């Protein structure tokens, strides 16, 4: 992890930050605390591009109508969470064709053995059973393209994505050795101190995930206050009664982590405030804290979604800005590899 040093004075001097979420379902509290919340905090310090990676979602089957709606919803949620479309570049990955073009090149520089080690691939292919799409296997090459196209310095993601960042760095270094050191900037990962790994409310040993088939395992950012209260009340906790922060009590630890990531209080301060209290108190308080954080994002998302013309104009402007930058990198890559320049 690197130290974040804001470089202010000139806009052009700001370091480049890139991140994305798959619009494969409604976004969760895990997406918010592990990713979005940090994007909002960092947006003025960096030159930011945030997008919805619709091309990534089709590595598992998607319903076309839902995919379109979820993609709009993802961008609306970014704005509702506090990203300023005049400050940062927001777009849909499929609107910038250079992502798919560079991904092909990177596919030729990443090795089967490397891809085979990816935890996300192992998890998702196990769930898929037979007939595993090749795209699921080569997913990290497309993600590497998302990052390397923009000469990115920093990528804020949750813990689960660190492995993909490592492979991105390896591919970039490999290609820099062959085609010249300046071809790609080597990106660094930024994971938040707390909130990097929010766990499922039904199985606190696996991460909260928007594609979990059990809707009670996750708080979605468009859940009503009542749904949030019910889900937290039913959250699986551990045997015992004492509220302590330890890996042996993953359910309790998760609720404390959620509170800490939202309020900014240390986990120790939170534990201290529950001396002599029951699990039930922790659940009720966590529900209220989550509802207070999610409520305004939910309401604002619905407002933004109603204004399709505005959303389309944000997406169009974003794709134009991102496309122009992506093209510069792609041109250099194609040129150095020996492709004849396009007309
Ligand atoms: P899917 O279930 O479709 O794989 P996901 O919920 O795991 O989706 P992604 O779209 O893969 O979410 O991830 C978007 C961002 O949210 C990434 O930066 C990822 O690290 C972060 N993230 C996802 N889940 C969590 C979580 N449970 N805790 C913290 N961060 C998370
Ligand atoms: N693979 C990521 C989503 C993602 C991403 C990116 C994140 C695709 N491209 C580029 C950061 C930068 C995921 O599954 N969470």
XYZ file of C-alpha atoms and ligand atoms in Angstrom:
389
model
C 0.000 0.000 0.000
C 1.351 3.464 -0.742
C 1.129 6.697 1.175
C -1.368 9.055 -0.350
C 0.281 12.363 -1.000
C -2.068 14.891 -2.479
C -0.372 16.827 -5.216
C -2.487 19.870 -5.580
C -1.664 23.122 -7.254
C -2.168 22.122 -10.904
C -4.902 19.880 -12.194
C -2.594 18.396 -14.795
C -0.076 17.420 -12.123
C -2.519 15.283 -10.214
C -1.879 11.558 -10.115
C -4.296 9.324 -11.967
C -6.761 7.151 -10.090
C -8.952 4.475 -11.676
C -11.557 2.149 -10.216
C -14.707 0.291 -11.168
C -17.567 -1.931 -10.042
C -19.349 -4.662 -11.987
C -22.994 -3.692 -12.601
C -23.994 -7.311 -12.075
C -26.593 -6.475 -9.432
C -27.528 -3.654 -7.108
C -24.430 -2.413 -5.257
C -23.896 -3.560 -1.667
C -22.676 -2.057 1.572
C -19.404 -3.955 0.875
C -18.987 -2.100 -2.431
C -19.678 1.174 -0.669
C -17.309 0.699 2.275
C -14.573 -1.115 0.340
C -14.627 1.074 -2.749
C -17.081 3.955 -3.305
C -16.623 5.712 0.031
C -12.895 5.983 -0.635
C -13.422 7.170 -4.186
C -15.495 10.041 -2.839
C -12.859 10.953 -0.275
C -10.024 10.827 -2.805
C -11.768 12.416 -5.800
C -10.426 15.927 -5.355
C -6.840 14.830 -4.750
C -6.512 12.750 -7.913
C -7.392 12.864 -11.592
C -10.111 10.185 -11.413
C -11.822 7.836 -13.831
C -14.585 5.651 -12.404
C -16.665 3.339 -14.517
C -19.164 0.513 -14.581
C -17.455 -2.571 -16.000
C -20.313 -3.974 -18.048
C -17.942 -6.040 -20.233
C -16.729 -7.827 -17.109
C -20.235 -8.798 -16.004
C -20.877 -11.028 -19.040
C -18.227 -13.468 -17.797
C -21.302 -14.964 -16.101
C -24.725 -14.878 -17.799
C -26.688 -11.635 -17.464
C -30.247 -10.755 -18.326
C -29.881 -7.976 -20.975
C -32.670 -5.792 -19.602
C -31.346 -6.064 -16.068
C -27.779 -5.410 -17.145
C -28.828 -2.158 -18.819
C -30.778 -1.066 -15.732
C -28.006 -2.047 -13.327
C -25.449 -0.134 -15.372
C -27.516 3.053 -15.172
C -28.106 2.346 -11.500
C -24.391 1.888 -10.812
C -23.538 5.272 -12.338
C -26.471 6.899 -10.515
C -25.215 5.360 -7.259
C -21.719 6.746 -7.850
C -23.222 10.214 -8.173
C -25.553 9.703 -5.202
C -22.639 8.558 -3.034
C -20.938 11.886 -3.709
C -18.890 11.649 -6.890
C -19.073 14.886 -8.823
C -19.475 14.227 -12.570
C -17.919 17.611 -13.292
C -14.831 16.699 -11.298
C -14.322 13.035 -12.215
C -14.795 11.026 -15.413
C -17.720 8.597 -15.177
C -18.522 6.134 -17.957
C -19.546 2.656 -19.045
C -16.650 0.378 -19.991
C -18.303 -0.838 -23.227
C -18.505 2.767 -24.479
C -14.715 2.922 -24.727
C -13.729 0.162 -27.186
C -10.022 0.560 -26.414
C -10.596 -1.530 -23.244
C -11.434 -4.629 -25.283
C -8.672 -3.892 -27.809
C -5.926 -3.585 -25.208
C -7.305 -6.610 -23.349
C -6.579 -8.768 -26.389
C -2.958 -7.617 -26.417
C -2.584 -8.260 -22.687
C -4.081 -11.719 -23.140
C -0.966 -12.468 -25.153
C 1.299 -11.400 -22.290
C -0.336 -13.133 -19.329
C 0.317 -16.794 -18.626
C -2.114 -19.662 -17.997
C -0.311 -20.480 -14.738
C -0.780 -16.932 -13.464
C -4.490 -16.867 -14.289
C -4.956 -20.292 -12.746
C -3.898 -18.944 -9.371
C -6.599 -16.240 -9.220
C -8.886 -16.754 -6.225
C -11.813 -14.995 -7.873
C -11.538 -17.344 -10.863
C -11.387 -20.396 -8.611
C -14.458 -19.251 -6.631
C -16.552 -18.207 -9.599
C -15.660 -21.195 -11.796
C -16.508 -23.577 -8.938
C -19.963 -21.957 -8.751
C -20.328 -22.217 -12.527
C -19.939 -26.009 -12.598
C -19.252 -27.295 -16.125
C -18.946 -25.070 -19.218
C -16.793 -22.363 -17.714
C -16.591 -19.388 -20.103
C -13.041 -18.573 -21.208
C -13.798 -14.927 -20.387
C -14.026 -15.811 -16.717
C -10.490 -17.173 -16.903
C -9.036 -14.197 -18.804
C -10.977 -11.610 -16.757
C -7.749 -10.210 -15.186
C -6.413 -9.267 -18.650
C -9.453 -7.040 -19.230
C -9.092 -5.559 -15.754
C -5.394 -4.902 -16.432
C -6.421 -3.115 -19.641
C -8.893 -0.964 -17.672
C -6.031 0.211 -15.509
C -3.055 0.375 -17.879
C -4.922 2.290 -20.605
C -4.997 5.382 -18.399
C -1.387 5.259 -17.138
C -2.904 4.862 -13.688
C -0.982 5.537 -10.482
C -3.515 4.396 -7.908
C -6.363 1.859 -7.791
C -8.658 1.983 -4.740
C -10.297 -1.429 -4.305
C -11.311 -3.853 -1.574
C -8.997 -6.589 -0.281
C -10.389 -9.176 -2.739
C -8.948 -7.324 -5.725
C -5.319 -7.124 -4.548
C -4.402 -10.267 -6.457
C -5.728 -8.767 -9.697
C -3.650 -5.665 -9.080
C -0.525 -7.777 -8.624
C -1.066 -9.527 -11.939
C -1.678 -6.132 -13.611
C 1.673 -4.910 -12.308
C 3.398 -8.087 -13.522
C 1.949 -7.752 -17.019
C 2.925 -4.069 -17.160
C 6.484 -4.780 -16.050
C 6.788 -7.638 -18.518
C 5.668 -5.458 -21.422
C 7.797 -2.528 -20.315
C 10.837 -4.783 -20.473
C 10.062 -5.805 -24.031
C 8.746 -2.527 -25.482
C 10.344 0.192 -23.378
C 10.121 1.301 -19.775
C 7.712 4.112 -20.368
C 5.011 2.043 -22.044
C 2.892 1.610 -18.925
C 2.862 3.307 -15.546
C 3.035 0.670 -12.797
C -0.115 1.083 -10.675
C -0.298 0.854 -6.886
C -3.230 -0.554 -4.930
C -5.016 1.457 -2.255
C -7.120 -0.511 0.232
C -8.907 1.280 3.060
C -7.645 0.653 6.603
C -11.116 -0.513 7.684
C -13.942 -1.715 5.448
C -11.681 -3.453 2.965
C -13.453 -6.723 3.585
C -17.068 -6.634 4.711
C -18.402 -10.130 5.242
C -21.711 -11.795 4.377
C -24.398 -11.324 7.025
C -25.372 -14.976 6.659
C -21.887 -16.484 6.461
C -19.338 -14.175 8.053
C -16.462 -16.302 6.760
C -17.168 -15.329 3.145
C -17.262 -11.804 1.737
C -20.444 -9.844 1.210
C -21.037 -10.071 -2.516
C -23.701 -8.563 -4.738
C -24.005 -11.804 -6.715
C -24.737 -13.943 -3.635
C -28.055 -15.683 -4.412
C -29.258 -15.144 -0.824
C -30.476 -11.513 -0.617
C -30.338 -11.556 3.192
C -26.548 -12.019 3.037
C -26.015 -8.430 1.874
C -27.322 -4.944 2.506
C -28.021 -3.420 -0.905
C -27.670 0.291 -1.307
C -31.332 0.524 -2.300
C -32.710 -1.486 0.637
C -35.381 0.287 2.702
C -34.619 1.145 6.338
C -36.900 -1.722 7.351
C -35.089 -4.215 5.166
C -31.782 -3.042 6.618
C -33.079 -3.489 10.175
C -34.401 -6.973 9.416
C -31.206 -8.096 7.734
C -29.021 -6.930 10.597
C -31.329 -8.397 13.184
C -31.052 -11.752 11.422
C -27.274 -11.457 10.899
C -25.515 -14.668 11.884
C -23.454 -14.120 15.013
C -21.399 -16.488 17.103
C -22.014 -18.482 20.233
C -21.280 -16.689 23.484
C -22.471 -13.358 24.759
C -19.450 -11.128 25.283
C -18.796 -8.558 22.555
C -15.143 -8.804 21.565
C -13.187 -8.170 18.370
C -11.536 -11.407 17.363
C -11.207 -13.743 14.367
C -12.908 -16.439 16.458
C -16.063 -14.336 16.402
C -16.316 -13.409 12.713
C -20.001 -12.410 12.897
C -19.460 -9.950 15.748
C -16.196 -8.730 14.236
C -18.025 -7.994 10.979
C -20.646 -5.829 12.709
C -17.913 -3.919 14.542
C -16.004 -3.463 11.266
C -19.139 -2.132 9.588
C -19.699 0.395 12.381
C -16.044 1.397 12.336
C -15.916 1.844 8.554
C -18.988 4.079 8.650
C -18.321 6.161 11.753
C -14.536 6.289 11.623
C -14.340 5.186 15.282
C -11.656 2.638 16.111
C -12.779 -0.963 16.630
C -11.451 -0.772 20.213
C -13.581 2.289 21.030
C -16.621 0.453 19.701
C -15.859 -2.700 21.716
C -15.374 -0.577 24.864
C -18.804 0.982 24.418
C -20.425 -2.492 24.602
C -19.029 -3.674 27.932
C -21.836 -5.486 29.754
C -24.145 -5.337 26.726
C -25.625 -8.125 24.583
C -25.275 -9.062 20.923
C -28.780 -7.684 20.388
C -27.612 -4.159 21.310
C -24.786 -4.350 18.812
C -27.153 -5.514 16.066
C -29.724 -2.786 16.714
C -27.093 -0.028 16.815
C -25.362 -1.323 13.691
C -28.709 -1.384 11.867
C -29.334 2.269 12.755
C -25.824 3.330 11.733
C -26.137 1.486 8.414
C -29.635 2.863 7.754
C -28.413 6.411 8.398
C -25.521 5.943 5.949
C -27.453 4.127 3.232
C -30.728 6.108 3.381
C -29.511 9.323 1.725
C -27.626 7.383 -0.973
C -30.746 5.303 -1.732
C -33.027 8.330 -2.009
C -30.615 10.327 -4.119
C -29.971 7.365 -6.439
C -33.704 7.166 -7.213
C -33.769 10.895 -7.989
C -30.772 10.661 -10.314
C -32.230 7.591 -12.044
C -35.361 9.514 -12.935
C -33.315 11.919 -15.037
C -32.242 9.663 -17.913
C -31.231 12.587 -20.101
C -28.797 13.768 -17.443
C -27.364 10.264 -16.956
C -26.941 9.795 -20.702
C -25.136 13.104 -20.974
C -22.788 12.155 -18.114
C -22.038 8.827 -19.810
C -21.464 10.442 -23.192
C -19.146 13.105 -21.858
C -17.287 10.509 -19.763
C -16.795 8.132 -22.692
C -15.471 10.952 -24.885
C -12.958 12.074 -22.295
C -11.864 8.545 -21.398
C -11.753 7.439 -25.040
C -9.412 10.245 -26.048
C -6.988 9.322 -23.269
C -7.259 5.586 -23.865
C -6.517 6.064 -27.566
C -3.170 7.691 -26.824
C -1.969 4.649 -24.889
C -3.402 2.170 -27.376
C -1.722 3.958 -30.292
C 1.652 3.793 -28.579
C 1.189 0.106 -27.732
C 0.153 -0.837 -31.277
C 2.983 1.197 -32.735
C 5.645 -0.359 -30.516
C 4.324 -3.831 -31.236
C 4.700 -3.293 -34.978
C 1.132 -2.815 -36.177
C 0.746 -0.544 -39.231
C -0.756 2.819 -38.139
C -4.472 3.217 -38.919
C -5.042 5.501 -41.958
P -19.743 -9.844 -7.666
O -20.509 -10.530 -6.583
O -20.535 -9.493 -8.883
O -18.417 -10.471 -7.952
P -18.812 -7.899 -5.741
O -19.906 -7.498 -4.833
O -17.773 -8.826 -5.244
O -19.425 -8.425 -7.101
P -17.230 -6.170 -7.429
O -17.950 -5.494 -8.518
O -16.433 -7.391 -7.786
O -18.178 -6.547 -6.222
O -16.275 -5.147 -6.694
C -16.386 -3.745 -6.753
C -15.531 -3.118 -5.703
O -16.096 -3.357 -4.404
C -14.120 -3.671 -5.645
O -13.242 -2.611 -5.341
C -14.163 -4.641 -4.518
O -12.910 -4.830 -3.920
C -15.141 -3.963 -3.559
N -15.825 -4.944 -2.718
C -16.681 -5.893 -3.159
N -17.155 -6.608 -2.123
C -16.589 -6.097 -1.005
C -16.673 -6.416 0.379
N -17.439 -7.397 0.805
N -15.943 -5.687 1.259
C -15.163 -4.675 0.823
N -15.026 -4.326 -0.479
C -15.726 -5.015 -1.383
N -12.434 -6.767 -11.014
C -13.032 -5.783 -10.191
C -13.783 -4.736 -10.931
C -12.869 -4.023 -11.849
C -11.924 -3.019 -11.515
C -11.325 -2.635 -12.724
C -11.549 -2.412 -10.317
C -12.787 -4.226 -13.195
N -11.870 -3.375 -13.710
C -10.313 -1.667 -12.772
C -10.549 -1.439 -10.375
C -9.943 -1.074 -11.574
C -13.950 -6.525 -9.281
O -14.390 -7.575 -9.584
N -14.197 -5.963 -8.181
